[in-house]
PDB file of C-alpha atoms and ligand atoms in Angstrom:
ATOM      1  CA  MET A 903     -15.896 -11.811  24.564  1.00  0.00           C
ATOM      2  CA  ALA A 904     -12.395 -11.726  23.075  1.00  0.00           C
ATOM      3  CA  ASN A 905      -9.260 -12.211  25.371  1.00  0.00           C
ATOM      4  CA  TRP A 906      -7.767  -9.034  24.105  1.00  0.00           C
ATOM      5  CA  SER A 907      -4.198  -9.784  25.666  1.00  0.00           C
ATOM      6  CA  GLU A 908      -4.131 -12.958  23.938  1.00  0.00           C
ATOM      7  CA  VAL A 909      -5.050 -11.360  20.649  1.00  0.00           C
ATOM      8  CA  ASP A 910      -2.612  -8.513  21.123  1.00  0.00           C
ATOM      9  CA  THR A 911       0.210 -10.942  21.545  1.00  0.00           C
ATOM     10  CA  TYR A 912      -0.514 -13.066  18.487  1.00  0.00           C
ATOM     11  CA  ALA A 913      -1.051  -9.718  16.733  1.00  0.00           C
ATOM     12  CA  LYS A 914       2.150  -8.200  17.531  1.00  0.00           C
ATOM     13  CA  SER A 915       4.225 -11.461  16.989  1.00  0.00           C
ATOM     14  CA  TRP A 916       3.003 -11.522  13.412  1.00  0.00           C
ATOM     15  CA  VAL A 917       3.381  -7.946  12.575  1.00  0.00           C
ATOM     16  CA  LYS A 918       6.897  -8.585  13.431  1.00  0.00           C
ATOM     17  CA  GLU A 919       7.127 -11.682  11.302  1.00  0.00           C
ATOM     18  CA  ALA A 920       5.642 -10.179   8.259  1.00  0.00           C
ATOM     19  CA  GLY A 921       7.785  -7.197   8.848  1.00  0.00           C
ATOM     20  CA  GLU A 922      10.921  -9.436   9.046  1.00  0.00           C
ATOM     21  CA  ASN A 923       9.763 -11.213   5.753  1.00  0.00           C
ATOM     22  CA  ILE A 924       9.313  -7.837   3.871  1.00  0.00           C
ATOM     23  CA  ARG A 925      12.874  -6.558   4.855  1.00  0.00           C
ATOM     24  CA  LYS A 926      14.037  -9.991   3.262  1.00  0.00           C
ATOM     25  CA  SER A 927      12.013  -9.216   0.171  1.00  0.00           C
ATOM     26  CA  PHE A 928      14.512  -6.090  -0.456  1.00  0.00           C
ATOM     27  CA  SER A 929      17.040  -8.646  -1.842  1.00  0.00           C
ATOM     28  CA  LYS A 930      14.502 -10.192  -4.429  1.00  0.00           C
ATOM     29  CA  LYS A 931      12.939  -8.941  -7.497  1.00  0.00           C
ATOM     30  CA  LEU A 932       9.616  -7.153  -7.046  1.00  0.00           C
ATOM     31  CA  THR A 933       6.609  -7.774  -8.917  1.00  0.00           C
ATOM     32  CA  ILE A 934       4.889  -4.495  -9.303  1.00  0.00           C
ATOM     33  CA  MET A 935       1.135  -3.987 -10.659  1.00  0.00           C
ATOM     34  CA  THR A 936      -0.777  -0.933 -10.889  1.00  0.00           C
ATOM     35  CA  LYS A 937      -4.688  -0.613  -9.578  1.00  0.00           C
ATOM     36  CA  SER A 938      -6.892   2.361 -10.260  1.00  0.00           C
ATOM     37  CA  ASN A 939      -4.473   3.803 -12.266  1.00  0.00           C
ATOM     38  CA  ALA A 940      -0.875   4.329 -12.990  1.00  0.00           C
ATOM     39  CA  ASN A 941       0.386   5.536  -9.695  1.00  0.00           C
ATOM     40  CA  ASP A 942      -1.713   3.059  -7.561  1.00  0.00           C
ATOM     41  CA  LEU A 943       0.815   0.424  -7.182  1.00  0.00           C
ATOM     42  CA  VAL A 944       0.567  -2.921  -5.234  1.00  0.00           C
ATOM     43  CA  THR A 945       3.172  -5.697  -5.578  1.00  0.00           C
ATOM     44  CA  ASP A 946       3.276  -9.183  -4.590  1.00  0.00           C
ATOM     45  CA  ILE A 947       4.786  -8.371  -1.279  1.00  0.00           C
ATOM     46  CA  ASP A 948       1.649  -6.101  -0.454  1.00  0.00           C
ATOM     47  CA  GLN A 949      -0.535  -9.214  -1.478  1.00  0.00           C
ATOM     48  CA  GLY A 950       1.408 -11.914   0.252  1.00  0.00           C
ATOM     49  CA  THR A 951       1.605 -10.004   3.257  1.00  0.00           C
ATOM     50  CA  GLU A 952      -1.989  -9.807   3.235  1.00  0.00           C
ATOM     51  CA  GLN A 953      -2.477 -13.450   2.634  1.00  0.00           C
ATOM     52  CA  PHE A 954      -0.424 -14.027   5.753  1.00  0.00           C
ATOM     53  CA  PHE A 955      -2.197 -12.408   8.347  1.00  0.00           C
ATOM     54  CA  ILE A 956      -5.387 -13.760   6.843  1.00  0.00           C
ATOM     55  CA  LYS A 957      -4.153 -17.198   7.126  1.00  0.00           C
ATOM     56  CA  LYS A 958      -2.573 -16.757  10.809  1.00  0.00           C
ATOM     57  CA  ILE A 959      -6.044 -15.061  11.886  1.00  0.00           C
ATOM     58  CA  LYS A 960      -8.291 -17.475  10.218  1.00  0.00           C
ATOM     59  CA  GLU A 961      -6.304 -20.342  12.024  1.00  0.00           C
ATOM     60  CA  LYS A 962      -6.259 -18.918  15.508  1.00  0.00           C
ATOM     61  CA  PHE A 963      -9.531 -16.761  15.585  1.00  0.00           C
ATOM     62  CA  PRO A 964     -11.902 -18.419  13.084  1.00  0.00           C
ATOM     63  CA  GLU A 965     -14.563 -16.077  14.237  1.00  0.00           C
ATOM     64  CA  HIS A 966     -12.947 -12.883  13.448  1.00  0.00           C
ATOM     65  CA  ARG A 967     -13.694 -11.091  10.185  1.00  0.00           C
ATOM     66  CA  ILE A 968     -10.853  -9.061   8.045  1.00  0.00           C
ATOM     67  CA  MET A 969     -11.104  -6.001   6.009  1.00  0.00           C
ATOM     68  CA  GLY A 970      -7.826  -6.159   3.776  1.00  0.00           C
ATOM     69  CA  GLU A 971      -6.940  -3.577   1.232  1.00  0.00           C
ATOM     70  CA  GLU A 972      -6.036  -5.927  -1.231  1.00  0.00           C
ATOM     71  CA  GLY A 973      -9.322  -7.953  -1.121  1.00  0.00           C
ATOM     72  CA  PHE A 974      -8.057 -11.263   0.326  1.00  0.00           C
ATOM     73  CA  GLY A 975     -10.738 -10.828   3.389  1.00  0.00           C
ATOM     74  CA  ASP A 976     -14.171 -10.731   3.875  1.00  0.00           C
ATOM     75  CA  LYS A 977     -16.505  -8.111   2.283  1.00  0.00           C
ATOM     76  CA  LEU A 978     -18.014  -6.237   5.086  1.00  0.00           C
ATOM     77  CA  SER A 979     -21.193  -4.407   5.167  1.00  0.00           C
ATOM     78  CA  ASN A 980     -20.722  -3.754   8.789  1.00  0.00           C
ATOM     79  CA  LEU A 981     -18.581  -3.926  11.744  1.00  0.00           C
ATOM     80  CA  ASP A 982     -20.556  -6.162  13.755  1.00  0.00           C
ATOM     81  CA  GLY A 983     -18.113  -8.639  16.211  1.00  0.00           C
ATOM     82  CA  VAL A 984     -14.645  -8.439  15.893  1.00  0.00           C
ATOM     83  CA  VAL A 985     -13.075  -6.918  12.846  1.00  0.00           C
ATOM     84  CA  TRP A 986      -9.435  -6.722  11.778  1.00  0.00           C
ATOM     85  CA  ILE A 987      -8.781  -3.968   9.371  1.00  0.00           C
ATOM     86  CA  ILE A 988      -5.370  -4.293   7.856  1.00  0.00           C
ATOM     87  CA  ASP A 989      -3.292  -2.346   5.264  1.00  0.00           C
ATOM     88  CA  PRO A 990      -0.375  -4.976   4.568  1.00  0.00           C
ATOM     89  CA  ILE A 991       1.993  -2.029   3.184  1.00  0.00           C
ATOM     90  CA  ASP A 992       0.832   1.717   3.803  1.00  0.00           C
ATOM     91  CA  GLY A 993       3.186   3.459   1.751  1.00  0.00           C
ATOM     92  CA  THR A 994       3.493   1.182  -1.332  1.00  0.00           C
ATOM     93  CA  MET A 995       5.162   3.944  -3.545  1.00  0.00           C
ATOM     94  CA  ASN A 996       7.828   4.361  -0.797  1.00  0.00           C
ATOM     95  CA  PHE A 997       8.212   0.850  -0.636  1.00  0.00           C
ATOM     96  CA  VAL A 998       9.060   0.264  -4.516  1.00  0.00           C
ATOM     97  CA  HIS A 999      10.853   3.587  -4.912  1.00  0.00           C
ATOM     98  CA  GLN A1000      12.784   3.906  -1.678  1.00  0.00           C
ATOM     99  CA  GLN A1001      12.710   1.002   0.543  1.00  0.00           C
ATOM    100  CA  ARG A1002      11.698   3.008   3.617  1.00  0.00           C
ATOM    101  CA  ASN A1003       8.778   5.155   4.650  1.00  0.00           C
ATOM    102  CA  PHE A1004       6.102   2.458   4.416  1.00  0.00           C
ATOM    103  CA  ALA A1005       4.445   0.609   7.284  1.00  0.00           C
ATOM    104  CA  ILE A1006       1.895  -2.308   8.386  1.00  0.00           C
ATOM    105  CA  SER A1007      -1.215  -1.166   9.828  1.00  0.00           C
ATOM    106  CA  ILE A1008      -3.667  -3.112  11.652  1.00  0.00           C
ATOM    107  CA  GLY A1009      -6.668  -1.920  13.677  1.00  0.00           C
ATOM    108  CA  ILE A1010      -8.706  -4.341  15.641  1.00  0.00           C
ATOM    109  CA  TYR A1011     -12.352  -3.232  16.321  1.00  0.00           C
ATOM    110  CA  GLU A1012     -15.115  -5.048  18.274  1.00  0.00           C
ATOM    111  CA  ASN A1013     -18.615  -3.653  17.034  1.00  0.00           C
ATOM    112  CA  GLY A1014     -17.030  -0.538  15.874  1.00  0.00           C
ATOM    113  CA  GLU A1015     -14.925   0.155  18.936  1.00  0.00           C
ATOM    114  CA  GLY A1016     -11.311   0.180  18.381  1.00  0.00           C
ATOM    115  CA  LYS A1017      -9.542  -2.079  20.631  1.00  0.00           C
ATOM    116  CA  ILE A1018      -6.151  -2.635  19.447  1.00  0.00           C
ATOM    117  CA  GLY A1019      -3.877  -0.712  17.061  1.00  0.00           C
ATOM    118  CA  LEU A1020      -0.550  -1.622  15.337  1.00  0.00           C
ATOM    119  CA  ILE A1021       1.770   0.457  12.907  1.00  0.00           C
ATOM    120  CA  TYR A1022       4.979  -1.258  12.328  1.00  0.00           C
ATOM    121  CA  ASP A1023       7.509   0.968  10.273  1.00  0.00           C
ATOM    122  CA  VAL A1024       9.350  -1.892   9.318  1.00  0.00           C
ATOM    123  CA  VAL A1025      12.762  -0.450   7.894  1.00  0.00           C
ATOM    124  CA  HIS A1026      13.107   1.599  11.393  1.00  0.00           C
ATOM    125  CA  ASP A1027      11.912  -1.405  13.417  1.00  0.00           C
ATOM    126  CA  GLU A1028       9.554   0.945  15.234  1.00  0.00           C
ATOM    127  CA  LEU A1029       6.145  -0.705  16.398  1.00  0.00           C
ATOM    128  CA  TYR A1030       3.944   1.777  17.849  1.00  0.00           C
ATOM    129  CA  HIS A1031       1.168  -0.136  19.446  1.00  0.00           C
ATOM    130  CA  CYS A1032      -1.967   0.223  21.659  1.00  0.00           C
ATOM    131  CA  LYS A1033      -4.365  -1.579  23.346  1.00  0.00           C
ATOM    132  CA  LYS A1034      -7.366   0.476  24.647  1.00  0.00           C
ATOM    133  CA  GLY A1035      -6.969   1.817  27.950  1.00  0.00           C
ATOM    134  CA  HIS A1036      -3.271   1.028  28.373  1.00  0.00           C
ATOM    135  CA  GLY A1037      -1.792   3.465  26.593  1.00  0.00           C
ATOM    136  CA  VAL A1038       0.360   3.690  23.531  1.00  0.00           C
ATOM    137  CA  TYR A1039       4.106   2.479  22.997  1.00  0.00           C
ATOM    138  CA  MET A1040       6.729   3.072  20.274  1.00  0.00           C
ATOM    139  CA  ASN A1041       8.380  -0.391  21.004  1.00  0.00           C
ATOM    140  CA  ASP A1042       8.987  -0.382  24.703  1.00  0.00           C
ATOM    141  CA  LEU A1043       8.685   3.631  25.328  1.00  0.00           C
ATOM    142  CA  LYS A1044       5.322   4.520  26.618  1.00  0.00           C
ATOM    143  CA  LEU A1045       4.173   7.906  24.850  1.00  0.00           C
ATOM    144  CA  PRO A1046       2.755  10.800  26.700  1.00  0.00           C
ATOM    145  CA  PRO A1047      -0.559  12.339  26.216  1.00  0.00           C
ATOM    146  CA  LEU A1048      -0.660  14.860  23.313  1.00  0.00           C
ATOM    147  CA  LYS A1049      -0.331  18.546  24.205  1.00  0.00           C
ATOM    148  CA  GLU A1050      -2.103  21.477  23.048  1.00  0.00           C
ATOM    149  CA  THR A1051      -0.428  23.501  20.371  1.00  0.00           C
ATOM    150  CA  GLU A1052      -1.117  25.887  17.926  1.00  0.00           C
ATOM    151  CA  VAL A1053      -0.641  26.657  14.186  1.00  0.00           C
ATOM    152  CA  SER A1054       2.203  28.772  14.341  1.00  0.00           C
ATOM    153  CA  LYS A1055       4.278  26.435  16.148  1.00  0.00           C
ATOM    154  CA  ALA A1056       3.110  23.342  14.323  1.00  0.00           C
ATOM    155  CA  ILE A1057       4.293  20.968  11.873  1.00  0.00           C
ATOM    156  CA  ILE A1058       1.446  19.894   9.753  1.00  0.00           C
ATOM    157  CA  GLY A1059       1.496  16.869   7.663  1.00  0.00           C
ATOM    158  CA  LEU A1060       0.007  17.752   4.313  1.00  0.00           C
ATOM    159  CA  ASN A1061       0.784  16.552   0.589  1.00  0.00           C
ATOM    160  CA  ALA A1062       1.185  19.520  -1.899  1.00  0.00           C
ATOM    161  CA  THR A1063      -1.828  17.864  -3.773  1.00  0.00           C
ATOM    162  CA  TRP A1064      -3.950  19.575  -1.713  1.00  0.00           C
ATOM    163  CA  VAL A1065      -2.769  22.938  -2.417  1.00  0.00           C
ATOM    164  CA  THR A1066      -2.368  22.787  -5.672  1.00  0.00           C
ATOM    165  CA  GLU A1067      -5.477  22.381  -8.269  1.00  0.00           C
ATOM    166  CA  ASN A1068      -7.029  18.886  -7.679  1.00  0.00           C
ATOM    167  CA  LYS A1069     -10.891  17.727  -7.679  1.00  0.00           C
ATOM    168  CA  ARG A1070     -11.404  17.515  -3.707  1.00  0.00           C
ATOM    169  CA  ILE A1071     -10.799  20.986  -2.184  1.00  0.00           C
ATOM    170  CA  ASP A1072     -10.255  24.387  -3.204  1.00  0.00           C
ATOM    171  CA  PRO A1073      -6.629  24.959  -2.954  1.00  0.00           C
ATOM    172  CA  SER A1074      -6.922  28.191  -1.756  1.00  0.00           C
ATOM    173  CA  LEU A1075      -8.621  27.155   1.670  1.00  0.00           C
ATOM    174  CA  LEU A1076      -5.485  25.263   2.804  1.00  0.00           C
ATOM    175  CA  ALA A1077      -2.746  27.728   1.389  1.00  0.00           C
ATOM    176  CA  PRO A1078      -2.905  30.152   4.109  1.00  0.00           C
ATOM    177  CA  LEU A1079      -2.440  27.000   6.584  1.00  0.00           C
ATOM    178  CA  VAL A1080       0.831  26.280   4.748  1.00  0.00           C
ATOM    179  CA  LYS A1081       1.754  29.617   5.203  1.00  0.00           C
ATOM    180  CA  GLU A1082       1.068  30.269   8.725  1.00  0.00           C
ATOM    181  CA  ALA A1083       2.555  26.628  10.186  1.00  0.00           C
ATOM    182  CA  ARG A1084       5.938  26.442  11.063  1.00  0.00           C
ATOM    183  CA  GLY A1085       6.536  23.820   8.524  1.00  0.00           C
ATOM    184  CA  THR A1086       4.857  21.050   6.503  1.00  0.00           C
ATOM    185  CA  ARG A1087       5.833  17.447   5.781  1.00  0.00           C
ATOM    186  CA  SER A1088       4.591  14.705   3.533  1.00  0.00           C
ATOM    187  CA  TYR A1089       5.901  11.120   4.395  1.00  0.00           C
ATOM    188  CA  GLY A1090       3.876   9.095   1.711  1.00  0.00           C
ATOM    189  CA  SER A1091       2.278   6.886   4.351  1.00  0.00           C
ATOM    190  CA  ALA A1092      -0.916   7.737   6.252  1.00  0.00           C
ATOM    191  CA  ALA A1093      -0.227   5.186   8.991  1.00  0.00           C
ATOM    192  CA  ILE A1094       3.538   6.758   9.712  1.00  0.00           C
ATOM    193  CA  GLU A1095       1.921  10.404   9.638  1.00  0.00           C
ATOM    194  CA  MET A1096      -0.428   9.161  12.253  1.00  0.00           C
ATOM    195  CA  ALA A1097       2.562   7.468  14.127  1.00  0.00           C
ATOM    196  CA  TYR A1098       4.619  10.665  14.084  1.00  0.00           C
ATOM    197  CA  ILE A1099       1.708  12.689  15.932  1.00  0.00           C
ATOM    198  CA  ALA A1100       1.404  10.047  18.361  1.00  0.00           C
ATOM    199  CA  SER A1101       5.248  10.161  18.953  1.00  0.00           C
ATOM    200  CA  ASN A1102       5.486  14.174  18.838  1.00  0.00           C
ATOM    201  CA  ARG A1103       7.113  14.226  15.421  1.00  0.00           C
ATOM    202  CA  VAL A1104       4.049  16.017  13.786  1.00  0.00           C
ATOM    203  CA  ASP A1105       1.436  18.191  15.165  1.00  0.00           C
ATOM    204  CA  ALA A1106      -1.375  17.395  12.321  1.00  0.00           C
ATOM    205  CA  TYR A1107      -2.091  15.542   9.334  1.00  0.00           C
ATOM    206  CA  ILE A1108      -4.603  16.488   6.682  1.00  0.00           C
ATOM    207  CA  THR A1109      -5.691  14.509   3.844  1.00  0.00           C
ATOM    208  CA  LEU A1110      -8.872  14.603   1.463  1.00  0.00           C
ATOM    209  CA  ARG A1111      -9.289  10.549   0.764  1.00  0.00           C
ATOM    210  CA  LEU A1112      -8.103   7.889   3.035  1.00  0.00           C
ATOM    211  CA  ALA A1113      -9.768   4.345   3.313  1.00  0.00           C
ATOM    212  CA  PRO A1114     -10.466   2.826   6.419  1.00  0.00           C
ATOM    213  CA  TRP A1115      -6.995   0.524   6.500  1.00  0.00           C
ATOM    214  CA  ASP A1116      -5.104   3.641   6.160  1.00  0.00           C
ATOM    215  CA  PHE A1117      -6.465   5.019   9.378  1.00  0.00           C
ATOM    216  CA  ALA A1118      -7.837   2.170  11.430  1.00  0.00           C
ATOM    217  CA  ALA A1119      -4.998   1.761  13.420  1.00  0.00           C
ATOM    218  CA  GLY A1120      -3.869   5.404  13.861  1.00  0.00           C
ATOM    219  CA  VAL A1121      -7.074   6.592  15.134  1.00  0.00           C
ATOM    220  CA  ILE A1122      -7.084   4.114  18.029  1.00  0.00           C
ATOM    221  CA  MET A1123      -3.665   5.617  19.082  1.00  0.00           C
ATOM    222  CA  ILE A1124      -4.318   9.103  18.500  1.00  0.00           C
ATOM    223  CA  GLU A1125      -7.726   8.911  20.564  1.00  0.00           C
ATOM    224  CA  GLU A1126      -6.013   7.127  23.370  1.00  0.00           C
ATOM    225  CA  LEU A1127      -3.450   9.920  23.843  1.00  0.00           C
ATOM    226  CA  GLY A1128      -6.124  12.666  23.787  1.00  0.00           C
ATOM    227  CA  GLY A1129      -5.950  13.561  20.227  1.00  0.00           C
ATOM    228  CA  VAL A1130      -8.780  14.383  17.907  1.00  0.00           C
ATOM    229  CA  VAL A1131      -9.872  12.769  14.283  1.00  0.00           C
ATOM    230  CA  THR A1132     -12.348  13.989  12.463  1.00  0.00           C
ATOM    231  CA  THR A1133     -13.320  14.398   8.492  1.00  0.00           C
ATOM    232  CA  LEU A1134     -12.569  17.830   7.219  1.00  0.00           C
ATOM    233  CA  LYS A1135     -16.140  18.662   7.920  1.00  0.00           C
ATOM    234  CA  GLY A1136     -15.692  17.820  11.659  1.00  0.00           C
ATOM    235  CA  GLU A1137     -17.740  14.398  11.393  1.00  0.00           C
ATOM    236  CA  LYS A1138     -16.941  11.220  12.807  1.00  0.00           C
ATOM    237  CA  LEU A1139     -14.824   8.998  10.421  1.00  0.00           C
ATOM    238  CA  ASN A1140     -17.088   6.265   8.388  1.00  0.00           C
ATOM    239  CA  PHE A1141     -15.095   2.972   8.632  1.00  0.00           C
ATOM    240  CA  LEU A1142     -16.803   1.557   5.655  1.00  0.00           C
ATOM    241  CA  GLU A1143     -15.869   4.084   3.214  1.00  0.00           C
ATOM    242  CA  ASN A1144     -13.122   6.928   2.051  1.00  0.00           C
ATOM    243  CA  ASN A1145     -13.150   9.633   4.300  1.00  0.00           C
ATOM    244  CA  SER A1146     -11.282  13.238   4.510  1.00  0.00           C
ATOM    245  CA  VAL A1147      -9.120  13.099   7.524  1.00  0.00           C
ATOM    246  CA  LEU A1148      -8.016  15.512  10.036  1.00  0.00           C
ATOM    247  CA  VAL A1149      -5.947  14.005  12.642  1.00  0.00           C
ATOM    248  CA  SER A1150      -4.508  16.711  15.079  1.00  0.00           C
ATOM    249  CA  LYS A1151      -3.602  17.273  18.836  1.00  0.00           C
ATOM    250  CA  PRO A1152      -6.219  18.919  20.774  1.00  0.00           C
ATOM    251  CA  GLY A1153      -6.444  22.657  20.629  1.00  0.00           C
ATOM    252  CA  LEU A1154      -4.878  22.434  17.182  1.00  0.00           C
ATOM    253  CA  HIS A1155      -7.664  20.553  16.057  1.00  0.00           C
ATOM    254  CA  LYS A1156     -10.035  23.265  16.902  1.00  0.00           C
ATOM    255  CA  GLU A1157      -7.882  26.267  15.405  1.00  0.00           C
ATOM    256  CA  ILE A1158      -7.588  24.435  12.110  1.00  0.00           C
ATOM    257  CA  MET A1159     -11.276  23.777  12.029  1.00  0.00           C
ATOM    258  CA  LYS A1160     -12.227  27.276  12.941  1.00  0.00           C
ATOM    259  CA  GLU A1161      -9.653  29.460  11.039  1.00  0.00           C
ATOM    260  CA  TYR A1162      -8.914  27.505   7.960  1.00  0.00           C
ATOM    261  CA  LEU A1163     -11.872  25.224   7.423  1.00  0.00           C
ATOM    262  CA  ASN A1164     -14.897  27.423   8.463  1.00  0.00           C
ATOM    263  CA  ASN A1165     -16.035  24.868  10.796  1.00  0.00           C
ATOM    264  CA  GLY A1166     -16.754  22.370   8.095  1.00  0.00           C
ATOM    265  CA  ASN A1167     -18.772  24.791   5.948  1.00  0.00           C
ATOM    266  CA  TRP A1168     -16.504  24.706   2.758  1.00  0.00           C
TER     267      TRP A1168
HETATM  268  C1  IPD B 813      -1.597   5.135   0.538  1.00  0.00           C
HETATM  269  C2  IPD B 813      -0.479   5.872   1.659  1.00  0.00           C
HETATM  270  C3  IPD B 813      -0.697   7.677   1.117  1.00  0.00           C
HETATM  271  C4  IPD B 813      -1.841   8.392   1.049  1.00  0.00           C
HETATM  272  C5  IPD B 813      -2.647   7.442   0.075  1.00  0.00           C
HETATM  273  C6  IPD B 813      -3.037   5.824   0.569  1.00  0.00           C
HETATM  274  P1  IPD B 813      -1.127   2.614  -0.058  1.00  0.00           P
HETATM  275  O1  IPD B 813      -1.703   4.209   0.909  1.00  0.00           O
HETATM  276  O2  IPD B 813      -1.348   6.149   2.906  1.00  0.00           O
HETATM  277  O3  IPD B 813       0.070   8.560   2.235  1.00  0.00           O
HETATM  278  O4  IPD B 813      -1.893   9.645   0.807  1.00  0.00           O
HETATM  279  O5  IPD B 813      -4.237   7.882   0.334  1.00  0.00           O
HETATM  280  O6  IPD B 813      -3.614   5.247  -0.372  1.00  0.00           O
HETATM  281  O7  IPD B 813      -2.093   2.722  -1.229  1.00  0.00           O
HETATM  282  O8  IPD B 813       0.525   3.256  -0.105  1.00  0.00           O
HETATM  283  O9  IPD B 813      -1.663   1.502   1.082  1.00  0.00           O
HETATM  284 CA1   CA B 814      -2.881   2.575   2.713  1.00  0.00          CA
HETATM  285 CA1   CA B 815      -1.361  -0.647   1.042  1.00  0.00          CA
END
């Protein structure tokens, strides 16, 4: 049985240390590479940050397993035991182009159950953290449970990709939502979008393709605050593959599913 207070203390201190190293990297020259396509960027800092976490975790908690975006962790086919799901820099394009609007995102699971979620907005020094059952905090501020809202009063996190021609969803499905909502935003970091729902800056977030490391930390926080996370078909997320994702305050989730996504039949 893991000592979650101990894991939490170490995880937070490593996240802060990694964040400090990332801030220091701003004055150095980045090595930028591409992965699946010309816009899928990765840098030496993404890779070095993931390796930093892996070294720390393996030293202190050798029995824990790690799923990391950059591939330095373990190859997992299940979520048995304690698993750290790590995105060393979520929002790499922003990191490279803007030096802001990116985050370190870590979700720690035990047998598939969320235990600790950490999202660190490095530039704003905002650490969102949650130990299951003990609430969600932004730095020292305890975040209140999410309140119900409706589309006409909501700010929806949504990338313009999904309302123009794309290969995952008919753009005419979500276009009416953009029209009816109070406003839309796109921050370019799934972890930050989810942290912003947790902190009441955004009301819902919709995207068609996220990997487990993009949402592992956020899901723990949103559910702890009474929010809802499903695929756009209304199903539970699968933590071993890519998913479409609808993250939302409680009543709003129902409204979006029913009025815009035909309860998942699209
Ligand atoms: C990306 C960001 C982005 C989302 C992409 C992710 P990365 O993560 O979260 O907001 O739209 O789907 O891949 O590659 O910067 O870690
Ligand atoms: Ca990511
Ligand atoms: Ca990343």
